[in-house]
Amino acid sequence: MRDMGEMVTQGQTDAQYMFLRQRLQALDTGWNELHKMWENRQNLLSQSHAYQQFLRDTKQAEAFLNNQEYVLAHTEMPTTLEGAEAAIKKQEDFMTTMDANEEKINAVVETGRRLVSDGNINSDRIQEKVDSIDDRHRKNRETASELLMRLKDNRDLQKFLQDCQELSLWINEKMLTAQDMSYDEARNLHSKWLKHQAFMAELASDKEWLDKIEKEGMQLISEKPETEPVVEEKLTGLHEMWEVLESTTQTKAQRLFDANKAELFTQSCADLDKWLHGLESQIQSDDYGKDLTSVNILLKKQQMLENQMEVRKKEIEELQSQAQALSQEGKSTDEVDSKRLTVQTKFMELLEPLNERKHNLLASKEIHQFNRDVEDEILWVGERMPLATSTDHGHNLQTVQLLIKKNQTLQKEIQGHQPRIDDIFERSQNIVTDSSSLNAEAIRQRLADLKQLWGLLVEETEKRHRRLEEAHRAQQYYFDAATAQCAARTSPASSAGSARGAPGAVSSATSSTRSWRSAPRTHCRHCSRHWNNHHSPPDTHTQTQKRKRKQKKCRARWLMPVIPALWEAEAGGSQGQEFETSLANMVKPRLY
């Protein structure tokens, strides 16, 4: 319409045409205004749509936050150690869930901030929601972390309280034993006295339990000052209970002693005397073990006897205080001292035999240990002797080389084991000197066996090394002969010309052999077992055939000057006749 109007009114000056031009301009202006109104409406609707999507996501984020706030507000501190552990586990799982929802909440916040930066018509409301969600989320994170710390602190407190409860129950149980005053019968007076002494020793050792709990309580107070009232109350109660237990125990000990001092003293002396007689019979035993295991068992029994001696020593010291108490009551001092001195003298007389038996047991252990070490070394040598004396020298060059490496490994192992053998012979000097004549003779015999076997092992490995070297040379000759046969078969004319026309072939055998061995290997049907595809990648059939013919000619030029000299030089060696026959059969007919 616009184009048609322009064409109709172009160049016209009539009033109607001028009016028509004005109407067309008004139409164009109205169309532009309508387009702007449409764009404004489109922008408004897009912003409203984005706002509604934001509100939808906001509701989901607020649901997460409401649930988090409820859980955090209704979590209580458990009153048992098991409950505290379970609450910590539950809180850690809850925080893991919070981490999983954090990405969604952050996405809502980022979306809101982007809408605000884009100038959304609801920017104020969006900003308000963003600030609210972000603030609530941050507070929930802080509250969750603080709650986890409080739960861990509560767990430490509950552990301390449980330890206090266990010690309190133990003290009450021991208090029943300490308050038992059934000691009127003199018949079992001494056994009750010994039990009470053991009970007092148990209390002394378990005092460390109280000290440990007190140390943990002080540390708990220093780290968490808010727990000081509860901890101080528990520690004070435990100390009071412990003091009552110790006081009751001391009172019972005194009353037990006062009940019948003379009878208790007599029974104590009789019991000690009986125990010392039993100890004397054990010390006089000449059983020092038949092997290392029995010696170790006897040493453990010896250690038990020494521990019992320490306990009995305290009982003898207690007899001194009992004797003094009896003398103060007017009892016969001579009789009391006589009993005490008899027991004390016998006790002191057994100390030296006890130490002597310990020394003999240690010496017996050393001998048995030495014998076991010698037997282990003999066994070690015996396990490796078949390798050293083996007659397997390989059936080709590769197997011989493998056997040489194995023998070298065995020689290195023997060399590394030499210090162990030297140590045994060094230890044997002192053991043979300190042992009896019978033991010394047996030890010398086993040492001689070990020395002989060791020398034989070293000698056999050296012999095997020489045999393998000879086998290696022989197999190398066979390998060279096979190579020569292959080259002679592939180029007979060139071989004959080279053999007859090469001056000085015999004199240059060594250098030619060296050059031949370093020359490129040819690949043929006779030598494929030794040379495995050391050539260029596969080519066309024609090129491959040309390359093979060229390599065969090259091999012939290298080998022909060497074969007569090698054949003639090896004819007089240890493998000469066999090698001469092989060369004659393989090469000589083609050389002459």
Coordinates of C-alpha atoms in Angstrom, one line a residue:
M1 CA 0.0 0.0 0.0
R2 CA 2.9 2.3 0.9
D3 CA 4.6 1.6 -2.4
M4 CA 1.3 2.1 -4.4
G5 CA 0.7 5.4 -2.7
E6 CA 4.1 6.7 -3.5
M7 CA 3.7 5.8 -7.1
V8 CA 0.3 7.4 -7.4
T9 CA 1.1 10.7 -5.7
Q10 CA 4.6 11.1 -7.1
G11 CA 4.9 14.4 -9.0
Q12 CA 1.2 15.4 -8.3
T13 CA 0.3 18.9 -6.9
D14 CA -3.4 18.5 -6.7
A15 CA -5.0 19.0 -3.3
Q16 CA -6.5 15.6 -3.3
Y17 CA -3.2 14.0 -4.0
M18 CA -1.6 16.1 -1.3
F19 CA -4.3 14.9 1.1
L20 CA -3.6 11.3 0.1
R21 CA 0.1 11.8 0.7
Q22 CA -0.7 13.0 4.2
R23 CA -2.9 10.1 4.9
L24 CA -0.2 7.7 3.8
Q25 CA 2.3 9.4 6.1
A26 CA -0.2 9.2 9.0
L27 CA -0.6 5.4 8.2
D28 CA 3.1 4.9 8.3
T29 CA 3.4 6.7 11.6
G30 CA 0.6 4.7 13.1
W31 CA 2.1 1.4 11.9
N32 CA 5.4 2.3 13.5
E33 CA 3.7 3.2 16.8
L34 CA 1.8 -0.1 16.7
H35 CA 5.0 -2.0 16.2
K36 CA 6.6 -0.3 19.2
M37 CA 3.6 -1.1 21.3
W38 CA 3.9 -4.7 20.3
E39 CA 7.6 -4.8 21.2
N40 CA 6.9 -3.2 24.6
R41 CA 4.1 -5.7 25.2
Q42 CA 6.4 -8.6 24.2
N43 CA 9.1 -7.3 26.6
L44 CA 6.6 -6.9 29.4
L45 CA 5.3 -10.4 29.0
S46 CA 8.8 -11.9 28.8
Q47 CA 9.8 -10.2 32.0
S48 CA 6.6 -11.4 33.7
H49 CA 7.2 -14.9 32.5
A50 CA 10.8 -14.9 33.9
Y51 CA 9.4 -13.5 37.2
Q52 CA 6.9 -16.3 37.5
Q53 CA 9.5 -18.9 36.8
F54 CA 11.7 -17.3 39.5
L55 CA 8.8 -17.4 41.9
R56 CA 8.3 -21.1 41.1
D57 CA 11.9 -21.9 41.9
T58 CA 11.8 -19.7 44.9
K59 CA 9.0 -21.8 46.5
Q60 CA 11.1 -24.9 46.0
A61 CA 14.1 -23.3 47.6
E62 CA 12.1 -21.9 50.5
A63 CA 10.7 -25.4 51.1
F64 CA 14.3 -26.7 51.4
L65 CA 15.1 -23.9 53.8
N66 CA 12.0 -24.4 55.9
N67 CA 12.8 -28.1 56.3
Q68 CA 16.4 -27.3 57.3
E69 CA 15.3 -24.7 59.9
Y70 CA 12.8 -27.1 61.4
V71 CA 15.4 -29.9 61.8
L72 CA 18.0 -27.5 63.2
A73 CA 15.6 -26.1 65.7
H74 CA 14.4 -29.4 67.0
T75 CA 17.7 -31.3 67.5
E76 CA 18.4 -32.0 71.2
M77 CA 21.5 -33.0 73.0
P78 CA 21.5 -36.8 73.9
T79 CA 22.2 -37.9 77.4
T80 CA 24.1 -41.1 76.6
L81 CA 27.3 -41.9 74.7
E82 CA 25.4 -44.1 72.2
G83 CA 22.8 -41.4 71.6
A84 CA 25.5 -38.8 71.1
E85 CA 27.3 -40.9 68.5
A86 CA 24.0 -41.5 66.6
A87 CA 23.1 -37.8 66.7
I88 CA 26.5 -36.9 65.2
K89 CA 26.0 -39.4 62.4
K90 CA 22.5 -38.1 61.8
Q91 CA 23.7 -34.5 61.7
E92 CA 26.5 -35.3 59.3
D93 CA 24.0 -37.0 57.0
F94 CA 21.8 -34.0 57.2
M95 CA 24.6 -31.7 56.3
T96 CA 25.4 -33.9 53.3
T97 CA 21.8 -33.4 52.2
M98 CA 22.2 -29.7 52.6
D99 CA 25.3 -29.8 50.3
A100 CA 23.2 -31.6 47.7
N101 CA 20.4 -28.9 47.8
E102 CA 22.9 -26.0 47.9
E103 CA 23.4 -26.0 44.2
K104 CA 19.6 -25.6 43.6
I105 CA 19.4 -22.7 46.1
N106 CA 22.5 -21.0 44.6
A107 CA 20.9 -21.4 41.1
V108 CA 17.8 -19.5 42.3
V109 CA 19.9 -16.7 43.9
E110 CA 22.0 -16.4 40.7
T111 CA 18.8 -16.3 38.5
G112 CA 17.3 -13.6 40.7
R113 CA 20.4 -11.4 40.6
R114 CA 20.5 -11.8 36.8
L115 CA 16.9 -10.6 36.5
V116 CA 17.6 -7.6 38.7
S117 CA 20.7 -6.7 36.6
D118 CA 18.6 -7.1 33.4
G119 CA 16.1 -4.5 34.8
N120 CA 13.1 -6.7 35.3
I121 CA 9.9 -4.7 36.1
N122 CA 9.7 -6.7 39.4
S123 CA 13.3 -6.0 40.4
D124 CA 12.4 -4.8 43.9
R125 CA 10.4 -7.9 44.7
I126 CA 13.0 -10.2 43.2
Q127 CA 15.9 -8.5 45.1
E128 CA 13.9 -8.9 48.3
K129 CA 13.4 -12.7 47.7
V130 CA 17.1 -13.1 46.7
D131 CA 18.3 -11.4 49.9
S132 CA 15.9 -13.5 52.0
I133 CA 16.8 -16.8 50.5
D134 CA 20.6 -16.1 50.6
D135 CA 20.4 -14.9 54.2
R136 CA 18.4 -17.9 55.4
H137 CA 20.7 -20.3 53.5
R138 CA 23.8 -18.7 55.1
K139 CA 22.3 -18.8 58.6
N140 CA 21.3 -22.5 58.1
R141 CA 24.9 -23.4 57.1
E142 CA 26.3 -21.6 60.2
T143 CA 23.7 -23.1 62.5
A144 CA 24.3 -26.6 61.1
S145 CA 28.1 -26.3 61.7
E146 CA 27.6 -24.9 65.2
L147 CA 25.2 -27.7 66.0
L148 CA 27.6 -30.3 64.8
M149 CA 30.3 -28.8 67.1
R150 CA 27.9 -28.8 70.0
L151 CA 27.0 -32.5 69.3
K152 CA 30.7 -33.4 69.3
D153 CA 31.3 -31.5 72.5
N154 CA 28.3 -33.3 74.0
R155 CA 29.8 -36.7 72.9
D156 CA 33.1 -35.9 74.7
L157 CA 31.1 -35.0 77.8
Q158 CA 29.0 -38.1 77.6
K159 CA 32.1 -40.2 77.2
F160 CA 33.6 -38.6 80.3
L161 CA 30.4 -39.2 82.3
Q162 CA 30.3 -42.8 81.1
D163 CA 33.9 -43.4 82.3
C164 CA 33.0 -41.8 85.6
Q165 CA 29.9 -44.1 85.9
E166 CA 32.0 -47.2 85.2
L167 CA 34.6 -46.3 87.8
S168 CA 31.9 -45.5 90.3
L169 CA 30.3 -49.0 89.8
W170 CA 33.8 -50.6 90.1
I171 CA 34.5 -48.7 93.4
N172 CA 31.1 -49.8 94.8
E173 CA 31.9 -53.4 93.8
K174 CA 35.3 -53.3 95.5
M175 CA 33.7 -51.6 98.5
L176 CA 31.7 -54.8 99.2
T177 CA 34.9 -56.8 99.2
A178 CA 36.7 -54.3 101.5
Q179 CA 33.7 -54.3 104.0
D180 CA 33.8 -58.1 104.3
M181 CA 35.0 -58.7 107.9
S182 CA 34.6 -62.5 108.1
Y183 CA 38.1 -63.1 109.4
D184 CA 37.4 -64.6 112.8
E185 CA 38.5 -68.1 111.9
A186 CA 42.2 -68.5 112.4
R187 CA 42.3 -71.6 110.2
N188 CA 42.3 -69.6 106.9
L189 CA 43.7 -66.5 108.4
H190 CA 46.9 -66.5 106.3
S191 CA 45.1 -67.1 103.0
K192 CA 42.7 -64.3 103.7
W193 CA 45.6 -62.1 104.6
L194 CA 47.3 -62.9 101.2
K195 CA 44.0 -62.2 99.3
H196 CA 43.7 -58.9 101.1
Q197 CA 47.3 -58.0 100.2
A198 CA 46.5 -58.8 96.6
F199 CA 43.4 -56.7 96.8
M200 CA 45.4 -53.8 98.1
A201 CA 47.9 -54.2 95.3
E202 CA 45.0 -54.2 92.8
L203 CA 43.7 -50.9 94.2
A204 CA 47.2 -49.4 94.0
S205 CA 47.5 -50.3 90.3
D206 CA 43.9 -49.2 89.5
K207 CA 44.6 -45.8 90.9
E208 CA 45.8 -45.0 87.4
W209 CA 42.2 -45.3 86.2
L210 CA 41.2 -42.5 88.5
D211 CA 44.2 -40.4 87.5
K212 CA 43.3 -40.9 83.8
I213 CA 39.7 -39.8 84.3
E214 CA 40.8 -36.7 86.2
K215 CA 43.3 -35.8 83.5
E216 CA 40.5 -36.1 80.8
G217 CA 38.2 -34.0 83.0
M218 CA 40.8 -31.2 83.3
Q219 CA 41.4 -31.3 79.5
L220 CA 37.6 -31.2 78.9
I221 CA 37.3 -28.1 81.2
S222 CA 40.2 -26.3 79.4
E223 CA 38.7 -26.9 75.9
K224 CA 35.0 -26.4 76.9
P225 CA 34.7 -24.2 80.0
E226 CA 30.9 -24.5 80.0
T227 CA 31.3 -28.1 81.2
E228 CA 33.2 -27.2 84.3
P229 CA 30.3 -27.5 86.8
V230 CA 29.4 -31.0 85.7
V231 CA 33.0 -32.2 85.4
E232 CA 34.0 -30.8 88.8
E233 CA 31.0 -32.4 90.5
K234 CA 31.8 -35.8 89.1
L235 CA 35.5 -35.7 89.9
T236 CA 34.8 -34.6 93.5
G237 CA 32.4 -37.5 93.9
L238 CA 34.9 -40.0 92.6
H239 CA 37.7 -38.8 94.8
E240 CA 35.5 -39.0 97.9
M241 CA 34.5 -42.6 97.0
W242 CA 38.1 -43.6 96.3
E243 CA 39.2 -42.2 99.7
V244 CA 36.5 -44.1 101.5
L245 CA 37.5 -47.3 99.7
E246 CA 41.2 -46.9 100.6
S247 CA 40.3 -46.1 104.2
T248 CA 38.1 -49.2 104.4
T249 CA 40.8 -51.3 102.9
Q250 CA 43.5 -50.1 105.3
T251 CA 41.1 -50.6 108.3
K252 CA 40.4 -54.2 107.2
A253 CA 44.1 -54.9 106.8
Q254 CA 44.8 -53.7 110.3
R255 CA 41.9 -55.6 111.8
L256 CA 42.8 -58.7 109.9
F257 CA 46.3 -58.5 111.3
D258 CA 45.1 -57.6 114.9
A259 CA 42.6 -60.5 114.9
N260 CA 45.3 -63.1 115.6
K261 CA 48.8 -61.7 115.1
A262 CA 50.7 -64.8 116.4
E263 CA 48.6 -67.2 114.3
L264 CA 49.0 -65.0 111.2
F265 CA 52.7 -64.8 111.7
T266 CA 53.0 -68.6 112.1
Q267 CA 50.9 -69.3 109.1
S268 CA 52.8 -66.8 107.0
C269 CA 56.1 -68.4 107.9
A270 CA 54.8 -71.9 107.2
D271 CA 53.4 -70.9 103.9
L272 CA 56.7 -69.2 102.8
D273 CA 58.7 -72.1 104.0
K274 CA 56.5 -74.5 102.0
W275 CA 56.8 -72.4 98.9
L276 CA 60.6 -72.1 99.2
H277 CA 60.9 -75.9 99.4
G278 CA 58.9 -76.2 96.2
L279 CA 61.1 -73.6 94.6
E280 CA 64.3 -75.4 95.7
S281 CA 63.2 -78.6 94.0
Q282 CA 62.5 -76.8 90.7
I283 CA 65.9 -75.0 90.8
Q284 CA 67.7 -78.3 91.4
S285 CA 66.3 -79.8 88.2
D286 CA 68.9 -80.6 85.5
D287 CA 66.3 -80.2 82.7
Y288 CA 67.6 -77.4 80.5
G289 CA 65.5 -78.3 77.4
K290 CA 66.0 -80.7 74.6
D291 CA 65.3 -78.3 71.8
L292 CA 64.7 -74.6 71.3
T293 CA 61.0 -74.8 72.0
S294 CA 61.3 -76.6 75.3
V295 CA 64.1 -74.1 76.4
N296 CA 61.8 -71.2 75.7
I297 CA 59.1 -72.8 77.8
L298 CA 61.5 -73.3 80.7
L299 CA 62.7 -69.7 80.3
K300 CA 59.0 -68.5 80.7
K301 CA 58.7 -70.6 83.8
Q302 CA 61.9 -69.1 85.1
Q303 CA 60.5 -65.6 84.5
M304 CA 57.4 -66.6 86.5
L305 CA 59.5 -67.8 89.4
E306 CA 61.4 -64.6 89.4
N307 CA 58.2 -62.6 89.5
Q308 CA 57.0 -64.8 92.4
M309 CA 60.3 -64.2 94.2
E310 CA 59.6 -60.4 94.0
V311 CA 56.1 -61.0 95.6
R312 CA 57.5 -63.3 98.3
K313 CA 60.2 -60.7 99.0
K314 CA 57.5 -58.3 100.0
E315 CA 55.9 -60.9 102.2
I316 CA 59.2 -61.5 104.0
E317 CA 59.5 -57.7 104.6
E318 CA 56.0 -57.8 105.9
L319 CA 57.1 -60.5 108.4
Q320 CA 59.5 -58.0 109.8
S321 CA 56.7 -55.6 110.7
Q322 CA 54.6 -58.5 112.1
A323 CA 57.5 -59.6 114.3
Q324 CA 57.9 -56.1 115.7
A325 CA 54.2 -56.0 116.5
L326 CA 54.4 -59.3 118.3
S327 CA 57.4 -58.3 120.3
Q328 CA 55.6 -55.2 121.5
E329 CA 52.8 -57.4 122.9
G330 CA 55.3 -59.3 124.9
K331 CA 55.6 -62.4 122.8
S332 CA 58.8 -64.5 122.8
T333 CA 61.2 -62.4 120.7
D334 CA 63.6 -65.3 120.2
E335 CA 61.0 -67.7 118.8
V336 CA 59.5 -65.1 116.5
D337 CA 62.9 -64.0 115.2
S338 CA 64.0 -67.6 114.8
K339 CA 61.1 -68.3 112.4
R340 CA 61.5 -65.1 110.5
L341 CA 65.3 -65.5 110.1
T342 CA 64.9 -69.2 109.0
V343 CA 62.6 -68.2 106.2
Q344 CA 64.6 -65.1 105.3
T345 CA 67.9 -67.1 105.2
K346 CA 66.4 -69.8 103.0
F347 CA 65.0 -67.2 100.7
M348 CA 68.5 -65.5 100.3
E349 CA 70.2 -68.9 99.7
L350 CA 67.9 -69.6 96.8
L351 CA 68.7 -66.4 95.0
E352 CA 72.1 -67.5 93.7
P353 CA 70.9 -71.0 92.4
L354 CA 68.0 -69.3 90.8
N355 CA 70.3 -66.9 88.9
E356 CA 72.6 -69.8 88.0
R357 CA 69.7 -71.8 86.5
K358 CA 68.7 -68.8 84.5
H359 CA 72.3 -68.5 83.2
N360 CA 72.3 -72.2 82.3
L361 CA 68.9 -71.9 80.5
L362 CA 70.2 -68.9 78.5
A363 CA 73.3 -70.9 77.6
S364 CA 71.2 -73.9 76.6
K365 CA 69.0 -71.6 74.4
E366 CA 72.1 -70.2 72.7
I367 CA 73.4 -73.7 71.9
H368 CA 70.0 -74.8 70.6
Q369 CA 69.6 -71.6 68.6
F370 CA 73.0 -72.1 67.1
N371 CA 72.3 -75.7 66.2
R372 CA 69.1 -74.6 64.5
D373 CA 70.9 -71.9 62.5
V374 CA 73.5 -74.5 61.4
E375 CA 70.8 -76.9 60.3
D376 CA 69.0 -74.1 58.5
E377 CA 72.3 -73.3 56.6
I378 CA 72.9 -76.9 55.8
L379 CA 69.3 -77.1 54.5
W380 CA 69.9 -73.9 52.5
V381 CA 73.0 -75.4 50.9
G382 CA 71.3 -78.6 50.2
E383 CA 68.4 -76.9 48.4
R384 CA 70.8 -75.2 46.0
M385 CA 73.2 -78.1 45.5
P386 CA 71.1 -79.7 42.7
L387 CA 71.3 -76.4 40.7
A388 CA 75.1 -76.4 41.1
T389 CA 75.6 -80.0 40.2
S390 CA 73.1 -80.1 37.3
T391 CA 74.3 -81.7 34.1
D392 CA 71.8 -79.8 32.0
H393 CA 74.0 -77.7 29.7
G394 CA 71.3 -76.7 27.2
H395 CA 70.5 -78.0 23.7
N396 CA 70.9 -74.7 21.8
L397 CA 72.5 -71.3 22.1
Q398 CA 69.5 -69.7 23.7
T399 CA 69.0 -72.3 26.4
V400 CA 72.8 -72.2 27.2
Q401 CA 72.7 -68.5 27.6
L402 CA 69.6 -68.8 29.9
L403 CA 71.4 -71.4 32.1
I404 CA 74.5 -69.2 32.3
K405 CA 72.3 -66.4 33.6
K406 CA 70.7 -68.7 36.2
N407 CA 74.1 -69.9 37.3
Q408 CA 75.4 -66.3 37.7
T409 CA 72.3 -65.6 39.8
L410 CA 73.1 -68.6 42.0
Q411 CA 76.7 -67.4 42.4
K412 CA 75.5 -63.9 43.4
E413 CA 73.1 -65.5 45.9
I414 CA 76.0 -67.5 47.4
Q415 CA 78.2 -64.5 47.5
G416 CA 75.5 -62.5 49.3
H417 CA 74.9 -65.4 51.8
Q418 CA 78.6 -65.6 52.7
P419 CA 78.4 -63.1 55.6
R420 CA 75.7 -65.4 57.2
I421 CA 78.1 -68.3 57.1
D422 CA 81.0 -66.3 58.4
D423 CA 78.8 -65.1 61.3
I424 CA 78.0 -68.7 62.2
F425 CA 81.6 -69.8 62.3
E426 CA 82.5 -66.7 64.4
R427 CA 79.7 -67.5 66.9
S428 CA 80.9 -71.1 67.1
Q429 CA 84.2 -70.1 68.7
N430 CA 82.5 -68.9 71.9
I431 CA 79.9 -71.6 71.9
V432 CA 82.4 -74.4 71.5
T433 CA 84.5 -73.0 74.3
D434 CA 81.6 -72.6 76.8
S435 CA 79.9 -75.9 76.0
S436 CA 80.6 -79.3 77.5
S437 CA 82.9 -81.7 75.8
L438 CA 80.0 -83.8 74.4
N439 CA 78.1 -80.8 73.0
A440 CA 81.3 -79.2 71.7
E441 CA 82.2 -82.4 69.7
A442 CA 78.7 -82.5 68.2
I443 CA 78.9 -78.8 67.3
R444 CA 82.3 -79.3 65.7
Q445 CA 81.0 -82.2 63.6
R446 CA 78.0 -80.2 62.3
L447 CA 80.3 -77.2 61.6
A448 CA 82.6 -79.5 59.7
D449 CA 79.7 -80.7 57.7
L450 CA 78.5 -77.2 56.9
K451 CA 82.0 -76.1 55.9
Q452 CA 82.4 -79.1 53.6
L453 CA 79.0 -78.5 52.0
W454 CA 79.6 -74.8 51.6
G455 CA 82.9 -75.4 49.9
L456 CA 81.5 -78.0 47.7
L457 CA 78.6 -75.7 46.7
V458 CA 81.0 -72.9 45.8
E459 CA 83.3 -75.3 43.9
E460 CA 80.4 -76.9 42.0
T461 CA 79.0 -73.5 40.9
E462 CA 82.4 -72.6 39.5
K463 CA 82.7 -75.9 37.7
R464 CA 79.2 -75.5 36.3
H465 CA 80.2 -72.0 35.1
R466 CA 83.2 -73.4 33.2
R467 CA 81.1 -76.2 31.7
L468 CA 78.4 -73.8 30.6
E469 CA 81.0 -71.6 29.0
E470 CA 82.4 -74.5 27.0
A471 CA 78.8 -75.5 26.0
H472 CA 78.2 -71.9 25.0
R473 CA 81.3 -71.9 22.7
A474 CA 80.2 -75.2 21.2
Q475 CA 76.6 -74.0 20.6
Q476 CA 78.0 -70.8 19.1
Y477 CA 80.1 -73.0 16.7
Y478 CA 76.9 -74.9 15.7
F479 CA 75.1 -71.7 15.2
D480 CA 77.9 -70.3 13.0
A481 CA 77.9 -73.6 11.0
A482 CA 74.2 -73.4 10.4
T483 CA 74.6 -69.8 9.2
A484 CA 77.4 -70.8 6.9
Q485 CA 75.4 -73.7 5.4
C486 CA 72.5 -71.3 4.7
A487 CA 74.7 -68.8 2.9
A488 CA 76.5 -71.5 0.9
R489 CA 73.3 -73.1 -0.3
T490 CA 71.9 -69.8 -1.5
S491 CA 74.9 -68.7 -3.5
P492 CA 77.1 -71.7 -4.6
A493 CA 78.9 -69.9 -7.5
S494 CA 79.8 -66.9 -5.4
S495 CA 80.8 -69.2 -2.6
A496 CA 83.3 -71.2 -4.8
G497 CA 84.8 -68.1 -6.2
S498 CA 85.2 -66.5 -2.9
A499 CA 86.7 -69.6 -1.3
R500 CA 89.3 -70.2 -4.0
G501 CA 90.0 -66.6 -5.0
A502 CA 90.3 -64.9 -1.6
P503 CA 93.9 -64.6 -0.7
G504 CA 94.9 -64.7 3.0
A505 CA 91.6 -66.2 4.1
V506 CA 93.1 -68.3 6.8
S507 CA 95.2 -65.4 8.2
S508 CA 92.2 -63.0 8.4
A509 CA 89.8 -65.6 10.0
T510 CA 89.4 -63.7 13.3
S511 CA 88.7 -60.3 11.7
S512 CA 86.4 -61.8 9.1
T513 CA 84.5 -63.8 11.7
R514 CA 84.0 -60.6 13.7
S515 CA 82.8 -58.7 10.6
W516 CA 80.5 -61.6 9.6
R517 CA 78.9 -61.7 13.1
S518 CA 78.2 -58.0 13.0
A519 CA 76.8 -58.1 9.5
P520 CA 73.0 -58.0 8.9
R521 CA 71.3 -61.3 9.4
T522 CA 69.7 -62.9 6.4
H523 CA 66.2 -64.4 6.7
C524 CA 65.9 -67.9 5.1
R525 CA 64.0 -71.1 5.7
H526 CA 67.0 -72.8 7.4
C527 CA 67.8 -70.0 9.9
S528 CA 64.4 -68.5 10.7
R529 CA 64.6 -70.1 14.2
H530 CA 67.6 -67.9 15.0
W531 CA 66.8 -64.7 13.1
N532 CA 63.2 -63.5 13.5
N533 CA 62.2 -60.7 11.1
H534 CA 64.8 -58.1 11.8
H535 CA 64.2 -56.5 8.4
S536 CA 62.1 -53.7 7.0
P537 CA 58.2 -53.9 6.9
P538 CA 56.6 -56.2 4.2
D539 CA 56.8 -54.9 0.6
T540 CA 55.5 -56.1 -2.6
H541 CA 56.3 -59.7 -3.7
T542 CA 58.8 -58.5 -6.4
Q543 CA 60.6 -56.1 -4.2
T544 CA 60.8 -58.7 -1.4
Q545 CA 62.4 -61.3 -3.8
K546 CA 65.0 -58.7 -5.0
R547 CA 65.9 -57.7 -1.5
K548 CA 66.3 -61.3 -0.5
R549 CA 68.6 -62.1 -3.4
K550 CA 70.7 -59.0 -2.6
Q551 CA 71.0 -60.0 1.0
K552 CA 72.0 -63.5 0.1
K553 CA 74.8 -62.3 -2.1
C554 CA 76.0 -59.9 0.6
R555 CA 76.0 -62.8 3.1
A556 CA 78.0 -64.9 0.8
R557 CA 80.6 -62.2 0.3
W558 CA 81.0 -62.0 4.1
L559 CA 81.0 -65.7 4.8
M560 CA 83.1 -67.3 2.1
P561 CA 86.5 -66.0 3.3
V562 CA 85.8 -67.2 6.8
I563 CA 84.5 -70.7 6.3
P564 CA 87.8 -72.4 5.4
A565 CA 89.7 -70.8 8.2
L566 CA 87.0 -71.5 10.7
W567 CA 86.8 -75.1 9.6
E568 CA 90.6 -75.6 9.7
A569 CA 91.1 -73.7 13.1
E570 CA 88.4 -75.7 14.9
A571 CA 89.5 -79.1 13.7
G572 CA 92.0 -79.5 16.6
G573 CA 89.8 -78.3 19.5
S574 CA 87.7 -80.3 22.0
Q575 CA 84.7 -80.0 19.7
G576 CA 87.0 -80.3 16.6
Q577 CA 86.0 -83.6 15.0
E578 CA 82.3 -83.1 15.4
F579 CA 82.6 -79.5 14.1
E580 CA 84.9 -80.6 11.2
T581 CA 82.3 -83.2 10.1
S582 CA 79.5 -80.7 10.3
L583 CA 81.3 -78.1 8.2
A584 CA 82.5 -80.7 5.7
N585 CA 79.0 -82.0 5.2
M586 CA 77.4 -78.5 5.0
V587 CA 80.0 -76.3 3.2
K588 CA 83.0 -78.1 1.8
P589 CA 81.3 -79.7 -1.3
R590 CA 80.2 -76.2 -2.3
L591 CA 83.7 -74.6 -1.8
Y592 CA 85.7 -76.9 -4.0

